[in-house]
Short mmCIF file of C-alpha atoms in Angstrom, two decimals:
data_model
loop_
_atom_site.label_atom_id
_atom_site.label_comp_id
_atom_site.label_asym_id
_atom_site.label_seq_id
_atom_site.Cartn_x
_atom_site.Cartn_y
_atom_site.Cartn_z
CA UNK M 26 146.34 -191.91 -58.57
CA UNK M 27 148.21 -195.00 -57.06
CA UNK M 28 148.36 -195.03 -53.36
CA UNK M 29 152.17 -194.05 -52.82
CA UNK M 30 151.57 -190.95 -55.02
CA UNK M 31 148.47 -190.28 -52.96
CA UNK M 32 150.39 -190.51 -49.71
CA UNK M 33 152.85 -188.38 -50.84
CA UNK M 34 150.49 -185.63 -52.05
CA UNK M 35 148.82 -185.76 -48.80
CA UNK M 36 152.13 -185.11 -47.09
CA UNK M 37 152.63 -182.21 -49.46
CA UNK M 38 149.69 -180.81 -48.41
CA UNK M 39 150.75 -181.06 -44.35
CA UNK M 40 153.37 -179.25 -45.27
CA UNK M 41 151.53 -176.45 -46.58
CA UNK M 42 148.96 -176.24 -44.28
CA UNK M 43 151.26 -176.96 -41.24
CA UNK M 44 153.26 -174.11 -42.01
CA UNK M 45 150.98 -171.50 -43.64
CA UNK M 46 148.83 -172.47 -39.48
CA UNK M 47 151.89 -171.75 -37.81
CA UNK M 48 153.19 -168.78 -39.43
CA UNK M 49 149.60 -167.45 -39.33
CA UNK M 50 149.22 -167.65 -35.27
CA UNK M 51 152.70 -166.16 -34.90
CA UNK M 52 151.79 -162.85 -37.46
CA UNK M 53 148.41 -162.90 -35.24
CA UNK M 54 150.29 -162.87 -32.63
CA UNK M 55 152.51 -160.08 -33.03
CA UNK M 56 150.32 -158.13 -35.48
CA UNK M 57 150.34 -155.36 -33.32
CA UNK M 58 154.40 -154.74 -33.71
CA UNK M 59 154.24 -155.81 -37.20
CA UNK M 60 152.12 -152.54 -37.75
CA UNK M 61 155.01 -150.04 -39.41
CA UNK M 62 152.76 -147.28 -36.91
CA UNK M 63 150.26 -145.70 -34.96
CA UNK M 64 146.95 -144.13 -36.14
CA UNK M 65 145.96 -141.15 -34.04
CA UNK M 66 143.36 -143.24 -32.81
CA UNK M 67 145.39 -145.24 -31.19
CA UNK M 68 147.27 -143.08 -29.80
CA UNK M 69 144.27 -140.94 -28.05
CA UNK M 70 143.46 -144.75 -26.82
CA UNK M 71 146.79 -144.52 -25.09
CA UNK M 72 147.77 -147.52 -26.73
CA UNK M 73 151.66 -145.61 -28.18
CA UNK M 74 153.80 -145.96 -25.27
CA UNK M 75 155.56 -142.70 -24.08
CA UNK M 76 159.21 -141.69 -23.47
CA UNK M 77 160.34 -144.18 -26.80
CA UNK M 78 160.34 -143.49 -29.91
CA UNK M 79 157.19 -144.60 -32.15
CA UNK M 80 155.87 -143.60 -35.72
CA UNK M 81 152.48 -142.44 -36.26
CA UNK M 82 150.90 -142.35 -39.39
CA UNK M 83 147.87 -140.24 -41.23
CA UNK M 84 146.50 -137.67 -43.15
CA UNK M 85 147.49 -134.42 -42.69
CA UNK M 86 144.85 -132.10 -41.55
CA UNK M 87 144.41 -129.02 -44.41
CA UNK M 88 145.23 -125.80 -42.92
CA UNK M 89 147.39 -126.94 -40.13
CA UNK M 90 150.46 -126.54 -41.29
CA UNK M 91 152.40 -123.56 -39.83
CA UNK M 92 156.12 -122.83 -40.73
CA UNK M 93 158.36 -120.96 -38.53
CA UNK M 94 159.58 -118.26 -40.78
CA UNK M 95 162.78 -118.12 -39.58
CA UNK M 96 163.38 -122.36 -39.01
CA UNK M 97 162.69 -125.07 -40.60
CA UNK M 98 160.75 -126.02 -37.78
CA UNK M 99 157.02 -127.01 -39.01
CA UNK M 100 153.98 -128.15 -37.28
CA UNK M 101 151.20 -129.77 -38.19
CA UNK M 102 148.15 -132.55 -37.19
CA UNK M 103 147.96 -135.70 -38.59
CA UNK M 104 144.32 -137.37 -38.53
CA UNK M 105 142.65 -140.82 -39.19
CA UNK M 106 139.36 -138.76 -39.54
CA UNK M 107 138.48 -139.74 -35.96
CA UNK M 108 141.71 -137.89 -33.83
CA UNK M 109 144.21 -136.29 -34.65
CA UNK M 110 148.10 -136.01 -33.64
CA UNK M 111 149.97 -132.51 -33.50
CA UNK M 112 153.60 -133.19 -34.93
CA UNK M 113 156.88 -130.91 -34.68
CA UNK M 114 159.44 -131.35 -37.07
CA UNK M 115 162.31 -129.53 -37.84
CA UNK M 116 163.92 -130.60 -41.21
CA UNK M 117 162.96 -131.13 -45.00
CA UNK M 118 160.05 -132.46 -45.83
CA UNK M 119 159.60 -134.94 -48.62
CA UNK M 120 158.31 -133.68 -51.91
CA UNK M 121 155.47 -135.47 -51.86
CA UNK M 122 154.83 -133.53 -48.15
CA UNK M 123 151.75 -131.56 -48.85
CA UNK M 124 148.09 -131.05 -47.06
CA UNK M 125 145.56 -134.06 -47.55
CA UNK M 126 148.66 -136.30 -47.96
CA UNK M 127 149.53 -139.47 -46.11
CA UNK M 128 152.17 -138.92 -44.01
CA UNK M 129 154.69 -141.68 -41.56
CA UNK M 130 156.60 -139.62 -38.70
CA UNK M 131 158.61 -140.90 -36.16
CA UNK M 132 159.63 -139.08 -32.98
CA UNK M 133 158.67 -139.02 -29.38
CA UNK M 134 155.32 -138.04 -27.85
CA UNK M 135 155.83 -135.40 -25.26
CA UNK M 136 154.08 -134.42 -22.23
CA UNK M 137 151.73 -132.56 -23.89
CA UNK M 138 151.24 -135.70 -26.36
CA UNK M 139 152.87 -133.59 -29.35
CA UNK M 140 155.25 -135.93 -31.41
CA UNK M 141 158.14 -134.48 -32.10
CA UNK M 142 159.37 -136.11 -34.85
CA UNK M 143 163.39 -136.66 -36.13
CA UNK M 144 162.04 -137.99 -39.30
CA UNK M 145 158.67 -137.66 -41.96
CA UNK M 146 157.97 -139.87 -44.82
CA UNK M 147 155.48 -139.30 -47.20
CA UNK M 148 153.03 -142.27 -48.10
CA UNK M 149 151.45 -141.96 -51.00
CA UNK M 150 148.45 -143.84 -52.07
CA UNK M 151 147.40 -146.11 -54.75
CA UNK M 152 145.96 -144.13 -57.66
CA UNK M 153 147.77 -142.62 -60.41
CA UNK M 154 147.15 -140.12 -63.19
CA UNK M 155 147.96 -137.32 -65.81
CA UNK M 156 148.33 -133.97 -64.03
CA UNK M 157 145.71 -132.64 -66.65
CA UNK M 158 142.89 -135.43 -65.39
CA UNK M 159 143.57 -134.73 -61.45
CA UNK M 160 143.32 -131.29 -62.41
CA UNK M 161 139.66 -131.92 -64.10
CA UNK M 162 139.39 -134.29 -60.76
CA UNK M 163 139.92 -131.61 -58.43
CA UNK M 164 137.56 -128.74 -60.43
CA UNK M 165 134.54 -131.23 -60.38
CA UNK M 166 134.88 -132.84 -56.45
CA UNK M 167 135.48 -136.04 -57.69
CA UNK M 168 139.37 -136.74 -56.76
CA UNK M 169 139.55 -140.10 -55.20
CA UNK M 170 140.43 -139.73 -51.31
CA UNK M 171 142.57 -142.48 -49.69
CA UNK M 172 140.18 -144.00 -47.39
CA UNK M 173 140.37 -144.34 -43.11
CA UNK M 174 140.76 -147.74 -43.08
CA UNK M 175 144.17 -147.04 -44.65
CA UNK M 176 145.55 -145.24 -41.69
CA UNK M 177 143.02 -147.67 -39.12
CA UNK M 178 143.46 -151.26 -39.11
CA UNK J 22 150.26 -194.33 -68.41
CA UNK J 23 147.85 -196.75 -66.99
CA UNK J 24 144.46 -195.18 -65.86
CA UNK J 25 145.10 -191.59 -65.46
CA UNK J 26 143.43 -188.97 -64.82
CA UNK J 27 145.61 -185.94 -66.45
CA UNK J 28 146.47 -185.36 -69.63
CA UNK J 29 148.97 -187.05 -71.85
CA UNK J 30 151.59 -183.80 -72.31
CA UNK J 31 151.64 -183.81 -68.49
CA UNK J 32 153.40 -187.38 -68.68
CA UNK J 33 155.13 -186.35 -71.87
CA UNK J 34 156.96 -183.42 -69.94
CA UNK J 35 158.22 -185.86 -67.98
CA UNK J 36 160.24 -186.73 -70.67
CA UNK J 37 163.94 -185.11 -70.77
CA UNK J 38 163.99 -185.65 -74.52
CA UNK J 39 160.91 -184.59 -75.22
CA UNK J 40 160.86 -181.44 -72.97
CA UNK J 41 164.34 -180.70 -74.52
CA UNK J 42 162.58 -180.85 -77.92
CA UNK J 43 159.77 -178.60 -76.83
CA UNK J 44 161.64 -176.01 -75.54
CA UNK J 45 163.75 -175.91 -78.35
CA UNK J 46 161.20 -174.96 -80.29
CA UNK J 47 159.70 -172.68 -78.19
CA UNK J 48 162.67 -170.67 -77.66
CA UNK J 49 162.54 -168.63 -81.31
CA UNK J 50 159.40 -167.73 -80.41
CA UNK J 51 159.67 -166.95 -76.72
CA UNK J 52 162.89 -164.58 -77.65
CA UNK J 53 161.20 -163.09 -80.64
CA UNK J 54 157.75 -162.00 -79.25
CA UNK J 55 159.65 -161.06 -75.44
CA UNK J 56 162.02 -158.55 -76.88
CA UNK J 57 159.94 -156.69 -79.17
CA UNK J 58 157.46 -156.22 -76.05
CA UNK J 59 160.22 -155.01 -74.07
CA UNK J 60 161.30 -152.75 -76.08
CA UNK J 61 157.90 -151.43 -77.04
CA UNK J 62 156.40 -151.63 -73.43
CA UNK J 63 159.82 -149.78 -71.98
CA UNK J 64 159.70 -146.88 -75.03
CA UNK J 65 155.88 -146.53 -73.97
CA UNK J 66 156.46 -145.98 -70.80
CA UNK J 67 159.47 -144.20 -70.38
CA UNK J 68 158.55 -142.22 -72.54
CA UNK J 69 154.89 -141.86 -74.30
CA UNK J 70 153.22 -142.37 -71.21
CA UNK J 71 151.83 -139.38 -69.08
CA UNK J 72 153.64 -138.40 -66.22
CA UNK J 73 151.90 -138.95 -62.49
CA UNK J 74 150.31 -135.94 -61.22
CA UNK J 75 151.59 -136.11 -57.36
CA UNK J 76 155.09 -137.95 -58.50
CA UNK J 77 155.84 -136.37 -61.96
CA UNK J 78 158.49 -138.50 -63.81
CA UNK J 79 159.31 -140.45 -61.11
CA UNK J 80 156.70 -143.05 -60.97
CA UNK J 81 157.76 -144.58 -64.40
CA UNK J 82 160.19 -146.51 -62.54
CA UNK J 83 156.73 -148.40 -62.11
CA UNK J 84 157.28 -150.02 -65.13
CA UNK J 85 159.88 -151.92 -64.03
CA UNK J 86 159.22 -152.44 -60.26
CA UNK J 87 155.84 -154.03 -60.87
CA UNK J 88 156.69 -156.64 -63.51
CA UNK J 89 159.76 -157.53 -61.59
CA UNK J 90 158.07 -158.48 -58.45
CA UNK J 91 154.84 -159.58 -59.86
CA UNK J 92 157.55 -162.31 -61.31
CA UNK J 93 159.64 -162.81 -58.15
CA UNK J 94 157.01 -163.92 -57.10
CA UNK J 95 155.25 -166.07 -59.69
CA UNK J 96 158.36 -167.41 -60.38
CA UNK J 97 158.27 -168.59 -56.70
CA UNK J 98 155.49 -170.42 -57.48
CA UNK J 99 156.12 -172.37 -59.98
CA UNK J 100 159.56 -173.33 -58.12
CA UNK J 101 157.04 -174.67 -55.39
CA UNK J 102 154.36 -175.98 -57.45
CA UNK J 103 157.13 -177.81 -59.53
CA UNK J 104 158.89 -179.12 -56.27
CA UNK J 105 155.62 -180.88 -54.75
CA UNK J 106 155.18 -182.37 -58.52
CA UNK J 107 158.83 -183.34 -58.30
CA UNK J 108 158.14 -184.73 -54.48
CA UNK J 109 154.72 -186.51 -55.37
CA UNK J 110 155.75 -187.98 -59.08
CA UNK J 111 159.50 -188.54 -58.64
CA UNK J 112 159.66 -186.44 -62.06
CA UNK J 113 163.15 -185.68 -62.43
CA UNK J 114 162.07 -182.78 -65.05
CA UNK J 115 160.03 -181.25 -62.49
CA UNK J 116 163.06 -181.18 -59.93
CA UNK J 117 165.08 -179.47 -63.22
CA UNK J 118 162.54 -176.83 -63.30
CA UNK J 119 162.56 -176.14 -59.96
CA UNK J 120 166.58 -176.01 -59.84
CA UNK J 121 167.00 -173.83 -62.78
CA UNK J 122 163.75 -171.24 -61.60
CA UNK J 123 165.56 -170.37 -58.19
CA UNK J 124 168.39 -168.19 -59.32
CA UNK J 125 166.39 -166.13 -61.49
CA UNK J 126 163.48 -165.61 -58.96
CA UNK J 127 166.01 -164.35 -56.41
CA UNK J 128 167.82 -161.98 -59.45
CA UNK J 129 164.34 -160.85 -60.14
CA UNK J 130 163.33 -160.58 -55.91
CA UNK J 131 166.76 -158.42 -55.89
CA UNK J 132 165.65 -156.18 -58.57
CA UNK J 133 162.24 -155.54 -57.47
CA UNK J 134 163.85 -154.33 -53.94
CA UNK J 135 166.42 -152.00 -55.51
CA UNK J 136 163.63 -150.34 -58.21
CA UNK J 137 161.65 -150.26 -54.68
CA UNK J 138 164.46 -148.49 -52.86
CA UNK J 139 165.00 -146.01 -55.52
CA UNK J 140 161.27 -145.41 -55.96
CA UNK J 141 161.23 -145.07 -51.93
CA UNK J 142 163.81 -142.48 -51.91
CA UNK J 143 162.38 -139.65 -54.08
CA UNK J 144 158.48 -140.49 -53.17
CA UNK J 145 158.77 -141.45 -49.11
CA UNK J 146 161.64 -139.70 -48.40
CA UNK J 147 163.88 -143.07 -47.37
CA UNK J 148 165.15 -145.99 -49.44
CA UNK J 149 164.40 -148.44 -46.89
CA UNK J 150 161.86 -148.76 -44.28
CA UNK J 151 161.32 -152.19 -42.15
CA UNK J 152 157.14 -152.44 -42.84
CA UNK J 153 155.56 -155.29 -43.77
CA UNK J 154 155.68 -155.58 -47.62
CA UNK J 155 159.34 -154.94 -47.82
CA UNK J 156 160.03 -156.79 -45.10
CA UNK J 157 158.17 -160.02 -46.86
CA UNK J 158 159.74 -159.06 -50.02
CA UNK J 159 163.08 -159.40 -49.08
CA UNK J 160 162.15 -162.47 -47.32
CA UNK J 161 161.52 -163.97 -50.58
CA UNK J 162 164.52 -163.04 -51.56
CA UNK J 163 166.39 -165.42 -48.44
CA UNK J 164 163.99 -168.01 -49.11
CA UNK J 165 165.37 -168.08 -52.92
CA UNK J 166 169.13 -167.84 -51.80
CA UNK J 167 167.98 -170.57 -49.04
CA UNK J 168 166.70 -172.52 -52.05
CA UNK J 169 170.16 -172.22 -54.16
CA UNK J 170 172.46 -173.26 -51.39
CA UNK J 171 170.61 -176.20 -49.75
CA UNK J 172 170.55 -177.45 -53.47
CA UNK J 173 174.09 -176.58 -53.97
CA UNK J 174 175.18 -178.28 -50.50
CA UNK J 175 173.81 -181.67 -51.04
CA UNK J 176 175.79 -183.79 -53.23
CA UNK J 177 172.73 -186.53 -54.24
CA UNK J 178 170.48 -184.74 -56.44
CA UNK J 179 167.82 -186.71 -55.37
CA UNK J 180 168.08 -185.57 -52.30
CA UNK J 181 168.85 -182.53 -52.77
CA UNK J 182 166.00 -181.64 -55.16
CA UNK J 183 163.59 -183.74 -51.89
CA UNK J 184 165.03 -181.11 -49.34
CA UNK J 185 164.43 -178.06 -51.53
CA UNK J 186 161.02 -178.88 -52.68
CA UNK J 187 160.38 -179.31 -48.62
CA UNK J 188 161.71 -175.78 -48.15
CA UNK J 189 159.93 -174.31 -51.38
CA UNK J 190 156.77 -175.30 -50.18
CA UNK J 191 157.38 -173.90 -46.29
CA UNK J 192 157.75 -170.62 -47.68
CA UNK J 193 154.87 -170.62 -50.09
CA UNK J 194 153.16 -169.25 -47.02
CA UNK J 195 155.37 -166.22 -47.53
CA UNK J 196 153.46 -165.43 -50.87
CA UNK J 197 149.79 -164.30 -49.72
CA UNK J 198 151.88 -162.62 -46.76
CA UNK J 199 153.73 -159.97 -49.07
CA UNK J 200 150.29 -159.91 -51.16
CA UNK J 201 148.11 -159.07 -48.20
CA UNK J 202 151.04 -157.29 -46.33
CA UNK J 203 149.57 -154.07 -47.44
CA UNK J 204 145.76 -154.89 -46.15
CA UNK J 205 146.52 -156.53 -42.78
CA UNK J 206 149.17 -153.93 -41.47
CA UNK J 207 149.79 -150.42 -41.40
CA UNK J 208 152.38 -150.78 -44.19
CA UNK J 209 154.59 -147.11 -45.86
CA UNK J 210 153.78 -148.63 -49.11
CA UNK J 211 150.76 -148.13 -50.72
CA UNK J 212 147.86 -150.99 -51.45
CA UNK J 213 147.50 -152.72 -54.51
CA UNK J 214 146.57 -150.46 -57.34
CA UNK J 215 145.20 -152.94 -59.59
CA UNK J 216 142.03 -155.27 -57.85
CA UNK J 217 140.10 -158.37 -59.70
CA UNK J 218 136.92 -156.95 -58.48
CA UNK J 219 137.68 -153.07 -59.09
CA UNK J 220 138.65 -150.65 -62.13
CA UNK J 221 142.52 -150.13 -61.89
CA UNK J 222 143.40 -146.83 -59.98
CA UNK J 223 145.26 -145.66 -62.77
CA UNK J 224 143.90 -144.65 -66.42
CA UNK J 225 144.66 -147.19 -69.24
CA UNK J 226 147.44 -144.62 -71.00
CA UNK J 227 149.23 -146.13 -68.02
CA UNK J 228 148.21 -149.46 -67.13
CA UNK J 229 148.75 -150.74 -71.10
CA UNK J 230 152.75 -150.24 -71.35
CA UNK J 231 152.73 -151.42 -67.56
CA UNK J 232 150.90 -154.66 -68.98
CA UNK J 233 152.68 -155.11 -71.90
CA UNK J 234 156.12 -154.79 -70.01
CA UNK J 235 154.63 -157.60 -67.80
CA UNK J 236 154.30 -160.28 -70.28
CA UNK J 237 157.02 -159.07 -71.80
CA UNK J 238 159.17 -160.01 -68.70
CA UNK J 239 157.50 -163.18 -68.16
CA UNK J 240 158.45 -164.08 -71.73
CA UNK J 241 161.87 -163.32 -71.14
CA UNK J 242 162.34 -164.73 -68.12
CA UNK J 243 160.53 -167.75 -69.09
CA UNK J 244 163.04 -167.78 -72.23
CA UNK J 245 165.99 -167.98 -69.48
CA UNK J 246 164.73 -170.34 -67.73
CA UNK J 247 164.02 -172.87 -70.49
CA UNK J 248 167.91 -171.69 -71.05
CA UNK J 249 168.64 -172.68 -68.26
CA UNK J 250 166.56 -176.08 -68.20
CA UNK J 251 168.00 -176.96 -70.91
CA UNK J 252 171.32 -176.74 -69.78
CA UNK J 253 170.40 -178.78 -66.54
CA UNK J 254 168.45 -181.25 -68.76
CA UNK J 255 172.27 -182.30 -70.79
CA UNK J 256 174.04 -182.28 -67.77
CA UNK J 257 171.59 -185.01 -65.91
CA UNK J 258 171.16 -186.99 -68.78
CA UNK J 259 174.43 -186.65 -70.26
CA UNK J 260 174.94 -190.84 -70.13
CA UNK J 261 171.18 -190.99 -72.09
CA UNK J 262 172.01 -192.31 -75.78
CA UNK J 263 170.21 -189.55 -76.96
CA UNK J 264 172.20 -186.48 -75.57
CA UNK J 265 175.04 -188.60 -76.49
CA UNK J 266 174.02 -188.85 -80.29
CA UNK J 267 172.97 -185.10 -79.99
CA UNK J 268 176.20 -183.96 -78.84
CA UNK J 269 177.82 -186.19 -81.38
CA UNK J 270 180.16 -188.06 -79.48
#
């Protein structure tokens, strides 16, 4: 390669590197409020503040949800498999709302550390298959679980 | 080509004549193979393949989300990639590539986000939500419309093609961003379902129309853009004897 070309490559290169460094230290930086929410461990450290509005994000627990029979109102506890989150909402749920499913709510944390959420979306995770195979899945133990880390970093 | 170190078609491309040439015979083939993929891949999975246990019918809109932003950003890419050759070289084809890529990288980045949004809707319960893949995604798709105007605003196309090779290759950093996006962060959307190192989450009654609508895609899009190449390649070299003597005048 003559030297101009070589030159030129190597400025390329800066380029590259210079910005893919800089962008890097400012998502470092801000990782925190680039998170879309908080895992209920996280917010047992404290670290959601109160009195504004924040999402928080897990799996919820099975058997904790509890409809009001006469509402829409619904409660239920979110976990990361460390702590868990109790959550009031009063609204439809997404169809993909169910027990063992990752869910996103946002709404304020009260004094008694309850969110109480204006909205819930439903996350749902990576794998995907024929109702008849999760069904074999589910008979046999073997259904894949979406793991902590997931609702953890 | 004194003492070089790459291969003789990589000077050949070089070539305006001879990449018009190439492409010209590619096309046929590019157009024949592409569509009968897509139509095969979208039949099999809109229709033949099984339905998703949790989301039911709706996650065959899969097979058009995935291949369309698995391209946005490839296509990306090779706008970049081309754009440092074009920078480093001074190949004016390269520059053509790059120019005739953007628009069809941001078309594809625009359809990714709206098969996104109206996945999003039925599955999450929102079309939009600001977390850090769609976020990144549709900061692809600025960088892209970025791309078209600086090229569009400077007159020189010299310089034009020098200033958006500069800002190609700033926002490559974007790239392993919206990859990672899902790993780093606490993201709505879910992580990659298909790893180099693992089995695909997903059994292969899925994954094969989801693969074959893949290549199909990049066949057709790489069928427009040689379109488009083309196109750029007459207009630049429309004083050359040969596009002269091609277009008979």
């Amino acid at each position: 390669m003559n030297p101009k070309r070589k030159k030129r490559l190597i400025i390329v290169l800066m380029i590259v590197f210079g910005a893919s460094a800089a962008i890097g230290l400012t998502m470092y930086a801000l990782s925190q409020n680039i998170n879309l929410f908080y895992s209920p461990t996280q917010i047992a450290k404290g670290e959601a503040p109160a009195d504004t509005r924040i999402r928080a994000g897990g799996m919820v627990v099975e058997g904790s949800v509890k409809r009001d029979p006469n509402s829409l109102r619904v409660t239920f506890e979110v976990t990361d498999y460390e702590n868990k989150v109790a959550i009031e909402y009063s609204g439809i749920l997404p169809d993909l709302f169910r027990e063992g499913q990752g869910i996103v709510a946002q709404g304020k944390l009260d004094a008694s550390g309850t969110l109480q959420a204006v909205e819930v979306l439903a996350k749902h995770d990576e794998n995907y298959m024929p109702p008849e195979v999760a069904e074999a899945l589910e008979k046999s133990g073997k259904m894949p679980m979406p793991s902590k880390e997931e609702f953890n970093k | 080509m004194a003492s070089s170190w790459l291969p003789r078609w990589f000077y050949q491309l070089a070539s305006p004549r001879w990449c018009y040439s190439i492409t010209g015979k590619l096309i046929p083939w590019f157009a024949a193979i592409g569509g009968l993929l897509f139509v095969i891949g979208l039949v099999w999975g809109l229709a033949f393949a099984p339905s998703d246990y949790q989301q039911g019918n709706s996650f065959r809109i899969i097979y058009l989300h995935v291949p369309t932003a698995i391209l946005a950003q490839s296509f990306y890419m090779l706008m970049a990639i081309a754009g440092a050759i074009g920078l480093i070289w001074k190949m004016k084809v390269a520059d053509m590539v790059a120019k005739s890529v953007a628009p069809l990288g941001a078309a594809l980045a625009v359809l990714a986000l709206a098969t996104g949004a109206i996945w999003g809707k039925p599955t999450w319960g929102s079309w939009w939500v600001w977390d850090a893949r769609l976020t990144s995604m549709l900061v692809l798709l600025f960088l892209y419309l970025g791309v078209m105007a600086l090229n569009s605003a400077i007159e020189s196309e010299t310089t034009a093609a020098k200033s958006t090779a500069v800002l190609a290759l700033v926002g490559l950093v974007n790239i392993p961003i919206i990859k990672y996006s899902v790993e780093w962060w606490n993201t709505l959307h879910q992580p990659a379902t298909f790893k180099i190192t693992e089995k695909p989450a997903m059994p292969a009654e899925m994954w094969m129309p989801l693969l074959v609508m893949v290549i199909a895609l990049y066949l057709v899009f790489g069928l427009a853009m040689m379109l488009r190449l083309r196109n750029e390649i007459l207009t630049r070299e429309r004083r050359a004897g040969w596009v002269k003597e091609l277009l008979g005048s």
